[in-house]
PDB file of C-alpha atoms in Angstrom:
ATOM      1  CA  UNK A   6     -22.337  76.716 121.760  1.00  0.00           C
ATOM      2  CA  UNK A   7     -25.114  78.844 123.053  1.00  0.00           C
ATOM      3  CA  UNK A   8     -27.210  78.152 126.114  1.00  0.00           C
ATOM      4  CA  UNK A   9     -30.224  77.830 123.781  1.00  0.00           C
ATOM      5  CA  UNK A  10     -28.683  75.017 121.910  1.00  0.00           C
ATOM      6  CA  UNK A  11     -27.364  73.303 125.047  1.00  0.00           C
ATOM      7  CA  UNK A  12     -30.972  73.430 126.495  1.00  0.00           C
ATOM      8  CA  UNK A  13     -32.366  71.866 123.200  1.00  0.00           C
ATOM      9  CA  UNK A  14     -29.900  68.940 123.461  1.00  0.00           C
ATOM     10  CA  UNK A  15     -30.661  68.378 127.107  1.00  0.00           C
ATOM     11  CA  UNK A  16     -34.484  68.361 126.378  1.00  0.00           C
ATOM     12  CA  UNK A  17     -33.808  65.887 123.472  1.00  0.00           C
ATOM     13  CA  UNK A  18     -31.884  63.599 125.779  1.00  0.00           C
ATOM     14  CA  UNK A  19     -34.593  63.732 128.347  1.00  0.00           C
ATOM     15  CA  UNK A  20     -37.123  62.688 125.831  1.00  0.00           C
ATOM     16  CA  UNK A  21     -35.031  59.804 124.590  1.00  0.00           C
ATOM     17  CA  UNK A  22     -34.308  58.467 128.278  1.00  0.00           C
ATOM     18  CA  UNK A  23     -36.805  55.954 129.513  1.00  0.00           C
ATOM     19  CA  UNK A  24     -39.323  56.913 132.168  1.00  0.00           C
ATOM     20  CA  UNK A  25     -38.739  55.680 135.624  1.00  0.00           C
ATOM     21  CA  UNK A  26     -40.210  52.112 136.168  1.00  0.00           C
ATOM     22  CA  UNK A  27     -43.443  52.233 138.044  1.00  0.00           C
ATOM     23  CA  UNK A  28     -44.114  49.620 140.583  1.00  0.00           C
ATOM     24  CA  UNK A  29     -46.916  47.273 139.666  1.00  0.00           C
ATOM     25  CA  UNK A  30     -50.081  46.696 141.731  1.00  0.00           C
ATOM     26  CA  UNK A  31     -48.613  44.223 144.254  1.00  0.00           C
ATOM     27  CA  UNK A  32     -52.104  43.588 145.639  1.00  0.00           C
ATOM     28  CA  UNK A  33     -53.241  42.254 142.320  1.00  0.00           C
ATOM     29  CA  UNK A  34     -51.358  38.856 142.499  1.00  0.00           C
ATOM     30  CA  UNK A  35     -49.407  36.674 144.945  1.00  0.00           C
ATOM     31  CA  UNK A  36     -46.466  36.178 142.820  1.00  0.00           C
ATOM     32  CA  UNK A  37     -44.395  38.058 139.965  1.00  0.00           C
ATOM     33  CA  UNK A  38     -41.639  37.417 137.554  1.00  0.00           C
ATOM     34  CA  UNK A  39     -38.878  39.903 137.020  1.00  0.00           C
ATOM     35  CA  UNK A  40     -38.280  40.562 133.265  1.00  0.00           C
ATOM     36  CA  UNK A  41     -35.891  42.819 131.419  1.00  0.00           C
ATOM     37  CA  UNK A  42     -35.851  44.710 128.177  1.00  0.00           C
ATOM     38  CA  UNK A  43     -37.942  46.467 129.152  1.00  0.00           C
ATOM     39  CA  UNK A  44     -37.833  46.078 132.951  1.00  0.00           C
ATOM     40  CA  UNK A  45     -41.024  44.924 134.472  1.00  0.00           C
ATOM     41  CA  UNK A  46     -42.659  42.849 137.277  1.00  0.00           C
ATOM     42  CA  UNK A  47     -45.177  40.512 135.488  1.00  0.00           C
ATOM     43  CA  UNK A  48     -47.909  39.338 137.875  1.00  0.00           C
ATOM     44  CA  UNK A  49     -48.663  35.539 138.016  1.00  0.00           C
ATOM     45  CA  UNK A  50     -52.156  34.828 139.279  1.00  0.00           C
ATOM     46  CA  UNK A  51     -51.861  31.001 139.499  1.00  0.00           C
ATOM     47  CA  UNK A  52     -48.536  29.744 140.902  1.00  0.00           C
ATOM     48  CA  UNK A  53     -47.525  26.217 139.662  1.00  0.00           C
ATOM     49  CA  UNK A  54     -46.993  24.388 142.896  1.00  0.00           C
ATOM     50  CA  UNK A  55     -48.145  21.445 145.133  1.00  0.00           C
ATOM     51  CA  UNK A  56     -49.497  21.277 148.466  1.00  0.00           C
ATOM     52  CA  UNK A  57     -46.891  21.405 151.358  1.00  0.00           C
ATOM     53  CA  UNK A  58     -48.288  18.141 152.828  1.00  0.00           C
ATOM     54  CA  UNK A  59     -47.456  16.254 149.593  1.00  0.00           C
ATOM     55  CA  UNK A  60     -43.663  16.738 149.927  1.00  0.00           C
ATOM     56  CA  UNK A  61     -42.151  13.517 151.397  1.00  0.00           C
ATOM     57  CA  UNK A  62     -38.700  13.023 152.753  1.00  0.00           C
ATOM     58  CA  UNK A  63     -37.705  16.644 153.340  1.00  0.00           C
ATOM     59  CA  UNK A  64     -39.028  17.038 156.905  1.00  0.00           C
ATOM     60  CA  UNK A  65     -36.230  18.888 158.342  1.00  0.00           C
ATOM     61  CA  UNK A  66     -35.546  21.278 155.568  1.00  0.00           C
ATOM     62  CA  UNK A  67     -39.297  21.898 155.371  1.00  0.00           C
ATOM     63  CA  UNK A  68     -39.714  22.753 159.079  1.00  0.00           C
ATOM     64  CA  UNK A  69     -36.511  24.950 158.894  1.00  0.00           C
ATOM     65  CA  UNK A  70     -37.472  26.885 155.819  1.00  0.00           C
ATOM     66  CA  UNK A  71     -41.210  27.171 157.003  1.00  0.00           C
ATOM     67  CA  UNK A  72     -40.111  28.669 160.331  1.00  0.00           C
ATOM     68  CA  UNK A  73     -37.612  31.148 158.692  1.00  0.00           C
ATOM     69  CA  UNK A  74     -40.286  32.265 156.207  1.00  0.00           C
ATOM     70  CA  UNK A  75     -43.086  32.579 158.808  1.00  0.00           C
ATOM     71  CA  UNK A  76     -40.707  34.957 160.832  1.00  0.00           C
ATOM     72  CA  UNK A  77     -40.038  36.889 157.652  1.00  0.00           C
ATOM     73  CA  UNK A  78     -43.896  37.161 156.927  1.00  0.00           C
ATOM     74  CA  UNK A  79     -44.391  38.562 160.469  1.00  0.00           C
ATOM     75  CA  UNK A  80     -41.697  41.285 159.921  1.00  0.00           C
ATOM     76  CA  UNK A  81     -38.996  39.615 161.910  1.00  0.00           C
ATOM     77  CA  UNK A  82     -35.387  39.051 160.810  1.00  0.00           C
ATOM     78  CA  UNK A  83     -34.905  36.105 158.503  1.00  0.00           C
ATOM     79  CA  UNK A  84     -32.014  34.380 156.680  1.00  0.00           C
ATOM     80  CA  UNK A  85     -31.351  34.074 152.921  1.00  0.00           C
ATOM     81  CA  UNK A  86     -31.524  30.346 152.118  1.00  0.00           C
ATOM     82  CA  UNK A  87     -29.681  27.927 149.826  1.00  0.00           C
ATOM     83  CA  UNK A  88     -31.455  24.848 148.879  1.00  0.00           C
ATOM     84  CA  UNK A  89     -28.896  22.521 147.518  1.00  0.00           C
ATOM     85  CA  UNK A  90     -28.495  18.770 146.578  1.00  0.00           C
ATOM     86  CA  UNK A  91     -29.947  16.034 144.494  1.00  0.00           C
ATOM     87  CA  UNK A  92     -32.032  16.683 141.336  1.00  0.00           C
ATOM     88  CA  UNK A  93     -35.682  16.358 141.443  1.00  0.00           C
ATOM     89  CA  UNK A  94     -36.023  16.106 145.244  1.00  0.00           C
ATOM     90  CA  UNK A  95     -38.319  19.089 145.608  1.00  0.00           C
ATOM     91  CA  UNK A  96     -36.076  22.094 146.346  1.00  0.00           C
ATOM     92  CA  UNK A  97     -38.033  24.620 144.113  1.00  0.00           C
ATOM     93  CA  UNK A  98     -41.316  22.847 145.001  1.00  0.00           C
ATOM     94  CA  UNK A  99     -40.558  23.388 148.711  1.00  0.00           C
ATOM     95  CA  UNK A 100     -40.046  27.156 148.178  1.00  0.00           C
ATOM     96  CA  UNK A 101     -43.299  27.519 146.219  1.00  0.00           C
ATOM     97  CA  UNK A 102     -45.370  25.278 148.529  1.00  0.00           C
ATOM     98  CA  UNK A 103     -44.277  27.202 151.644  1.00  0.00           C
ATOM     99  CA  UNK A 104     -45.246  30.542 150.233  1.00  0.00           C
ATOM    100  CA  UNK A 105     -48.537  28.904 149.229  1.00  0.00           C
ATOM    101  CA  UNK A 106     -49.015  27.601 152.865  1.00  0.00           C
ATOM    102  CA  UNK A 107     -48.317  31.044 154.435  1.00  0.00           C
ATOM    103  CA  UNK A 108     -50.024  33.334 151.904  1.00  0.00           C
ATOM    104  CA  UNK A 109     -53.606  32.888 153.064  1.00  0.00           C
ATOM    105  CA  UNK A 110     -52.768  34.485 156.425  1.00  0.00           C
ATOM    106  CA  UNK A 111     -50.052  36.865 155.001  1.00  0.00           C
ATOM    107  CA  UNK A 112     -51.388  38.264 151.796  1.00  0.00           C
ATOM    108  CA  UNK A 113     -48.578  40.787 151.910  1.00  0.00           C
ATOM    109  CA  UNK A 114     -46.048  38.007 151.489  1.00  0.00           C
ATOM    110  CA  UNK A 115     -45.065  37.915 147.712  1.00  0.00           C
ATOM    111  CA  UNK A 116     -42.820  35.734 145.736  1.00  0.00           C
ATOM    112  CA  UNK A 117     -40.675  37.119 142.908  1.00  0.00           C
ATOM    113  CA  UNK A 118     -38.951  34.879 140.579  1.00  0.00           C
ATOM    114  CA  UNK A 119     -35.682  36.023 138.987  1.00  0.00           C
ATOM    115  CA  UNK A 120     -33.892  34.226 136.281  1.00  0.00           C
ATOM    116  CA  UNK A 121     -30.128  33.625 136.525  1.00  0.00           C
ATOM    117  CA  UNK A 122     -29.408  35.359 133.283  1.00  0.00           C
ATOM    118  CA  UNK A 123     -31.137  38.430 134.621  1.00  0.00           C
ATOM    119  CA  UNK A 124     -29.101  38.782 137.792  1.00  0.00           C
ATOM    120  CA  UNK A 125     -27.111  41.844 136.430  1.00  0.00           C
ATOM    121  CA  UNK A 126     -30.305  43.816 136.603  1.00  0.00           C
ATOM    122  CA  UNK A 127     -31.145  42.719 140.138  1.00  0.00           C
ATOM    123  CA  UNK A 128     -30.301  46.114 141.570  1.00  0.00           C
ATOM    124  CA  UNK A 129     -33.067  47.629 139.577  1.00  0.00           C
ATOM    125  CA  UNK A 130     -35.495  45.006 140.823  1.00  0.00           C
ATOM    126  CA  UNK A 131     -34.494  45.763 144.344  1.00  0.00           C
ATOM    127  CA  UNK A 132     -35.095  49.338 143.840  1.00  0.00           C
ATOM    128  CA  UNK A 133     -38.727  48.633 143.153  1.00  0.00           C
ATOM    129  CA  UNK A 134     -39.119  46.446 146.120  1.00  0.00           C
ATOM    130  CA  UNK A 135     -37.178  48.451 148.815  1.00  0.00           C
ATOM    131  CA  UNK A 136     -39.341  50.277 151.195  1.00  0.00           C
ATOM    132  CA  UNK A 137     -42.651  48.708 150.270  1.00  0.00           C
ATOM    133  CA  UNK A 138     -45.048  47.559 152.876  1.00  0.00           C
ATOM    134  CA  UNK A 139     -45.152  44.005 151.314  1.00  0.00           C
ATOM    135  CA  UNK A 140     -42.544  41.368 152.088  1.00  0.00           C
ATOM    136  CA  UNK A 141     -40.865  39.725 149.115  1.00  0.00           C
ATOM    137  CA  UNK A 142     -39.132  36.322 148.671  1.00  0.00           C
ATOM    138  CA  UNK A 143     -36.811  36.698 145.812  1.00  0.00           C
ATOM    139  CA  UNK A 144     -36.591  33.262 144.251  1.00  0.00           C
ATOM    140  CA  UNK A 145     -33.774  32.072 141.938  1.00  0.00           C
ATOM    141  CA  UNK A 146     -34.209  28.551 140.726  1.00  0.00           C
ATOM    142  CA  UNK A 147     -31.359  26.178 139.515  1.00  0.00           C
ATOM    143  CA  UNK A 148     -28.580  28.596 140.274  1.00  0.00           C
ATOM    144  CA  UNK A 149     -25.109  27.806 139.232  1.00  0.00           C
ATOM    145  CA  UNK A 150     -22.191  29.503 137.797  1.00  0.00           C
ATOM    146  CA  UNK A 151     -19.719  28.208 135.137  1.00  0.00           C
ATOM    147  CA  UNK A 152     -16.120  29.249 134.019  1.00  0.00           C
ATOM    148  CA  UNK A 153     -15.710  32.956 133.256  1.00  0.00           C
ATOM    149  CA  UNK A 154     -19.142  33.557 134.620  1.00  0.00           C
ATOM    150  CA  UNK A 155     -19.356  36.980 136.449  1.00  0.00           C
ATOM    151  CA  UNK A 156     -23.093  36.828 137.316  1.00  0.00           C
ATOM    152  CA  UNK A 157     -22.197  35.586 140.833  1.00  0.00           C
ATOM    153  CA  UNK A 158     -20.943  39.194 141.607  1.00  0.00           C
ATOM    154  CA  UNK A 159     -24.327  40.500 140.853  1.00  0.00           C
ATOM    155  CA  UNK A 160     -25.868  38.000 143.290  1.00  0.00           C
ATOM    156  CA  UNK A 161     -23.443  39.381 146.014  1.00  0.00           C
ATOM    157  CA  UNK A 162     -25.295  42.742 145.781  1.00  0.00           C
ATOM    158  CA  UNK A 163     -28.557  40.856 146.844  1.00  0.00           C
ATOM    159  CA  UNK A 164     -26.865  38.966 149.645  1.00  0.00           C
ATOM    160  CA  UNK A 165     -24.719  41.876 151.058  1.00  0.00           C
ATOM    161  CA  UNK A 166     -26.622  44.852 149.702  1.00  0.00           C
ATOM    162  CA  UNK A 167     -23.636  47.112 149.164  1.00  0.00           C
ATOM    163  CA  UNK A 168     -23.605  50.393 150.947  1.00  0.00           C
ATOM    164  CA  UNK A 169     -27.493  50.368 151.102  1.00  0.00           C
ATOM    165  CA  UNK A 170     -27.712  46.897 152.525  1.00  0.00           C
ATOM    166  CA  UNK A 171     -30.188  44.342 151.514  1.00  0.00           C
ATOM    167  CA  UNK A 172     -33.827  45.657 151.834  1.00  0.00           C
ATOM    168  CA  UNK A 173     -35.405  44.614 155.114  1.00  0.00           C
ATOM    169  CA  UNK A 174     -38.479  43.573 153.158  1.00  0.00           C
ATOM    170  CA  UNK A 175     -36.538  41.252 150.860  1.00  0.00           C
ATOM    171  CA  UNK A 176     -35.155  37.787 151.507  1.00  0.00           C
ATOM    172  CA  UNK A 177     -33.459  35.507 148.838  1.00  0.00           C
ATOM    173  CA  UNK A 178     -34.103  31.881 148.296  1.00  0.00           C
ATOM    174  CA  UNK A 179     -32.069  30.013 145.750  1.00  0.00           C
ATOM    175  CA  UNK A 180     -31.869  26.357 144.617  1.00  0.00           C
ATOM    176  CA  UNK A 181     -28.792  24.627 143.184  1.00  0.00           C
ATOM    177  CA  UNK A 182     -27.480  21.176 142.520  1.00  0.00           C
ATOM    178  CA  UNK A 183     -24.123  22.379 143.850  1.00  0.00           C
ATOM    179  CA  UNK A 184     -23.371  23.329 147.333  1.00  0.00           C
ATOM    180  CA  UNK A 185     -20.952  26.073 146.471  1.00  0.00           C
ATOM    181  CA  UNK A 186     -22.800  27.094 143.280  1.00  0.00           C
ATOM    182  CA  UNK A 187     -19.718  26.397 141.258  1.00  0.00           C
ATOM    183  CA  UNK A 188     -18.581  23.086 139.647  1.00  0.00           C
ATOM    184  CA  UNK A 189     -15.860  21.338 141.485  1.00  0.00           C
ATOM    185  CA  UNK A 190     -13.341  21.417 138.586  1.00  0.00           C
ATOM    186  CA  UNK A 191     -13.762  25.183 138.440  1.00  0.00           C
ATOM    187  CA  UNK A 192     -12.708  25.442 142.012  1.00  0.00           C
ATOM    188  CA  UNK A 193      -9.858  23.068 141.430  1.00  0.00           C
ATOM    189  CA  UNK A 194      -8.622  24.951 138.486  1.00  0.00           C
ATOM    190  CA  UNK A 195      -8.583  28.043 140.625  1.00  0.00           C
ATOM    191  CA  UNK A 196      -6.263  26.361 143.052  1.00  0.00           C
ATOM    192  CA  UNK A 197      -3.911  25.255 140.277  1.00  0.00           C
ATOM    193  CA  UNK A 198      -3.659  28.271 138.115  1.00  0.00           C
ATOM    194  CA  UNK A 199      -4.230  31.384 140.244  1.00  0.00           C
ATOM    195  CA  UNK A 200      -1.297  33.516 141.485  1.00  0.00           C
ATOM    196  CA  UNK A 201      -2.771  33.453 144.883  1.00  0.00           C
ATOM    197  CA  UNK A 202      -4.729  30.006 144.928  1.00  0.00           C
ATOM    198  CA  UNK A 203      -6.463  30.511 148.478  1.00  0.00           C
ATOM    199  CA  UNK A 204      -7.687  34.044 147.642  1.00  0.00           C
ATOM    200  CA  UNK A 205      -8.962  32.891 144.217  1.00  0.00           C
ATOM    201  CA  UNK A 206     -10.905  29.865 145.812  1.00  0.00           C
ATOM    202  CA  UNK A 207     -12.155  32.026 148.586  1.00  0.00           C
ATOM    203  CA  UNK A 208     -13.631  34.535 146.106  1.00  0.00           C
ATOM    204  CA  UNK A 209     -15.679  31.747 144.396  1.00  0.00           C
ATOM    205  CA  UNK A 210     -16.790  29.832 147.492  1.00  0.00           C
ATOM    206  CA  UNK A 211     -17.555  32.922 149.537  1.00  0.00           C
ATOM    207  CA  UNK A 212     -20.830  33.432 147.724  1.00  0.00           C
ATOM    208  CA  UNK A 213     -22.458  30.360 149.255  1.00  0.00           C
ATOM    209  CA  UNK A 214     -21.273  31.454 152.689  1.00  0.00           C
ATOM    210  CA  UNK A 215     -23.427  34.460 152.328  1.00  0.00           C
ATOM    211  CA  UNK A 216     -26.562  32.331 152.783  1.00  0.00           C
ATOM    212  CA  UNK A 217     -27.567  32.111 156.363  1.00  0.00           C
ATOM    213  CA  UNK A 218     -29.318  28.830 155.849  1.00  0.00           C
ATOM    214  CA  UNK A 219     -27.961  25.760 153.825  1.00  0.00           C
ATOM    215  CA  UNK A 220     -30.621  23.056 153.400  1.00  0.00           C
ATOM    216  CA  UNK A 221     -29.375  19.814 151.943  1.00  0.00           C
ATOM    217  CA  UNK A 222     -31.471  17.564 149.709  1.00  0.00           C
ATOM    218  CA  UNK A 223     -30.450  13.964 149.345  1.00  0.00           C
ATOM    219  CA  UNK A 224     -31.749  11.117 147.178  1.00  0.00           C
ATOM    220  CA  UNK A 225     -34.776   9.410 148.534  1.00  0.00           C
ATOM    221  CA  UNK A 226     -34.994   5.606 149.418  1.00  0.00           C
ATOM    222  CA  UNK A 227     -37.568   3.238 147.953  1.00  0.00           C
ATOM    223  CA  UNK A 228     -40.069   3.573 150.720  1.00  0.00           C
ATOM    224  CA  UNK A 229     -40.009   7.378 150.557  1.00  0.00           C
ATOM    225  CA  UNK A 230     -40.475   7.249 146.661  1.00  0.00           C
ATOM    226  CA  UNK A 231     -43.372   4.938 147.087  1.00  0.00           C
ATOM    227  CA  UNK A 232     -44.854   7.016 149.933  1.00  0.00           C
ATOM    228  CA  UNK A 233     -44.790  10.063 147.549  1.00  0.00           C
ATOM    229  CA  UNK A 234     -46.765   8.349 144.948  1.00  0.00           C
ATOM    230  CA  UNK A 235     -49.256   7.092 147.391  1.00  0.00           C
ATOM    231  CA  UNK A 236     -49.699  10.712 148.703  1.00  0.00           C
ATOM    232  CA  UNK A 237     -50.531  11.958 145.345  1.00  0.00           C
ATOM    233  CA  UNK A 238     -52.951   9.242 144.781  1.00  0.00           C
ATOM    234  CA  UNK A 239     -54.793   9.985 148.003  1.00  0.00           C
ATOM    235  CA  UNK A 240     -54.710  13.755 147.321  1.00  0.00           C
ATOM    236  CA  UNK A 241     -56.187  13.441 143.817  1.00  0.00           C
ATOM    237  CA  UNK A 242     -58.447  10.503 144.227  1.00  0.00           C
ATOM    238  CA  UNK A 243     -56.666   7.864 142.064  1.00  0.00           C
ATOM    239  CA  UNK A 244     -57.400   4.406 143.094  1.00  0.00           C
ATOM    240  CA  UNK A 245     -54.721   1.738 143.001  1.00  0.00           C
ATOM    241  CA  UNK A 246     -53.846  -1.288 145.131  1.00  0.00           C
ATOM    242  CA  UNK A 247     -50.478  -1.084 147.046  1.00  0.00           C
ATOM    243  CA  UNK A 248     -49.204  -4.238 145.163  1.00  0.00           C
ATOM    244  CA  UNK A 249     -49.924  -2.749 141.664  1.00  0.00           C
ATOM    245  CA  UNK A 250     -48.502   0.646 142.636  1.00  0.00           C
ATOM    246  CA  UNK A 251     -45.365  -0.964 144.039  1.00  0.00           C
ATOM    247  CA  UNK A 252     -44.750  -3.080 140.878  1.00  0.00           C
ATOM    248  CA  UNK A 253     -45.506  -0.277 138.389  1.00  0.00           C
ATOM    249  CA  UNK A 254     -43.706   2.388 140.343  1.00  0.00           C
ATOM    250  CA  UNK A 255     -40.355   0.159 140.686  1.00  0.00           C
ATOM    251  CA  UNK A 256     -40.503  -0.649 136.955  1.00  0.00           C
ATOM    252  CA  UNK A 257     -40.982   3.108 136.118  1.00  0.00           C
ATOM    253  CA  UNK A 258     -38.027   4.132 138.155  1.00  0.00           C
ATOM    254  CA  UNK A 259     -35.869   1.357 136.507  1.00  0.00           C
ATOM    255  CA  UNK A 260     -36.582   2.722 133.090  1.00  0.00           C
ATOM    256  CA  UNK A 261     -35.554   6.130 134.297  1.00  0.00           C
ATOM    257  CA  UNK A 262     -32.386   4.989 135.896  1.00  0.00           C
ATOM    258  CA  UNK A 263     -33.057   7.173 138.967  1.00  0.00           C
ATOM    259  CA  UNK A 264     -35.431   7.514 142.079  1.00  0.00           C
ATOM    260  CA  UNK A 265     -36.597  10.979 143.008  1.00  0.00           C
ATOM    261  CA  UNK A 266     -39.632  13.254 143.795  1.00  0.00           C
ATOM    262  CA  UNK A 267     -39.665  14.230 140.147  1.00  0.00           C
ATOM    263  CA  UNK A 268     -39.710  10.620 138.979  1.00  0.00           C
ATOM    264  CA  UNK A 269     -42.520   9.917 141.432  1.00  0.00           C
ATOM    265  CA  UNK A 270     -44.587  12.771 139.946  1.00  0.00           C
ATOM    266  CA  UNK A 271     -43.866  11.518 136.403  1.00  0.00           C
ATOM    267  CA  UNK A 272     -45.122   8.148 137.253  1.00  0.00           C
ATOM    268  CA  UNK A 273     -48.301   9.484 139.055  1.00  0.00           C
ATOM    269  CA  UNK A 274     -48.960  11.761 135.924  1.00  0.00           C
ATOM    270  CA  UNK A 275     -48.924   8.770 133.711  1.00  0.00           C
ATOM    271  CA  UNK A 276     -51.054   6.761 136.150  1.00  0.00           C
ATOM    272  CA  UNK A 277     -53.590   9.516 136.512  1.00  0.00           C
ATOM    273  CA  UNK A 278     -53.815   9.926 132.674  1.00  0.00           C
ATOM    274  CA  UNK A 279     -54.414   6.131 132.239  1.00  0.00           C
ATOM    275  CA  UNK A 280     -57.256   6.443 134.839  1.00  0.00           C
ATOM    276  CA  UNK A 281     -58.658   9.553 133.278  1.00  0.00           C
ATOM    277  CA  UNK A 282     -58.115  11.731 136.404  1.00  0.00           C
ATOM    278  CA  UNK A 283     -57.433  15.388 136.066  1.00  0.00           C
ATOM    279  CA  UNK A 284     -54.568  16.754 138.128  1.00  0.00           C
TER     280      UNK A 284
END
């Protein structure tokens, strides 16, 4: 085959190959969402979050994560964080609220949301963020892995960074209902069926060990549940007596069969709607 033909083939392949992904204007928004097919960082002008002061019953986790994030925003070393525990207790709300609290003084601090199913593409996302002047919180919400799920290997690339190392301007915050990101029966199955049980379990559990911060979230008690709702009422100007709030809120939680920050917000949404208050 002649050199001329080979050159034509090479030129055709170059035209077929996608152009390198350009970084977006990071100054245009406080937050971005990573999408694939095609790869892009979609700006988010208005982040769905609540004020940090409205999060009740998570004081220790709040203070620890706030300090870690403030260090990171100032260009200092910071740990990846795994927020795990009870459903509806404000894990993802805390991440977004802390970013909202720090952003006015640190406009170079951005939050980038990555969906669990897009983790295999995470290396391409990190390539866009590496070396930038901005600081990025890579946020993966409701993270967990099931049987025969190899996505957790992609996450290790973020936590360990491979030969290049994790970019100094990127930190990962993930939320999960599971402390080790894997269902208990999956770990037990490895112990019973693997040729080398200890090594198989270690492979699965070691992922959560790569987070420097483990922040646990536990079910709230009734006083905390009521305090959450009272805080929402005060913040949004909804008037209700303590006696009525207590009676209605307890009845609301009974119909849901659970008590959490999410249930408190759902009751408050209903209450605000009945009173004609915008939230």
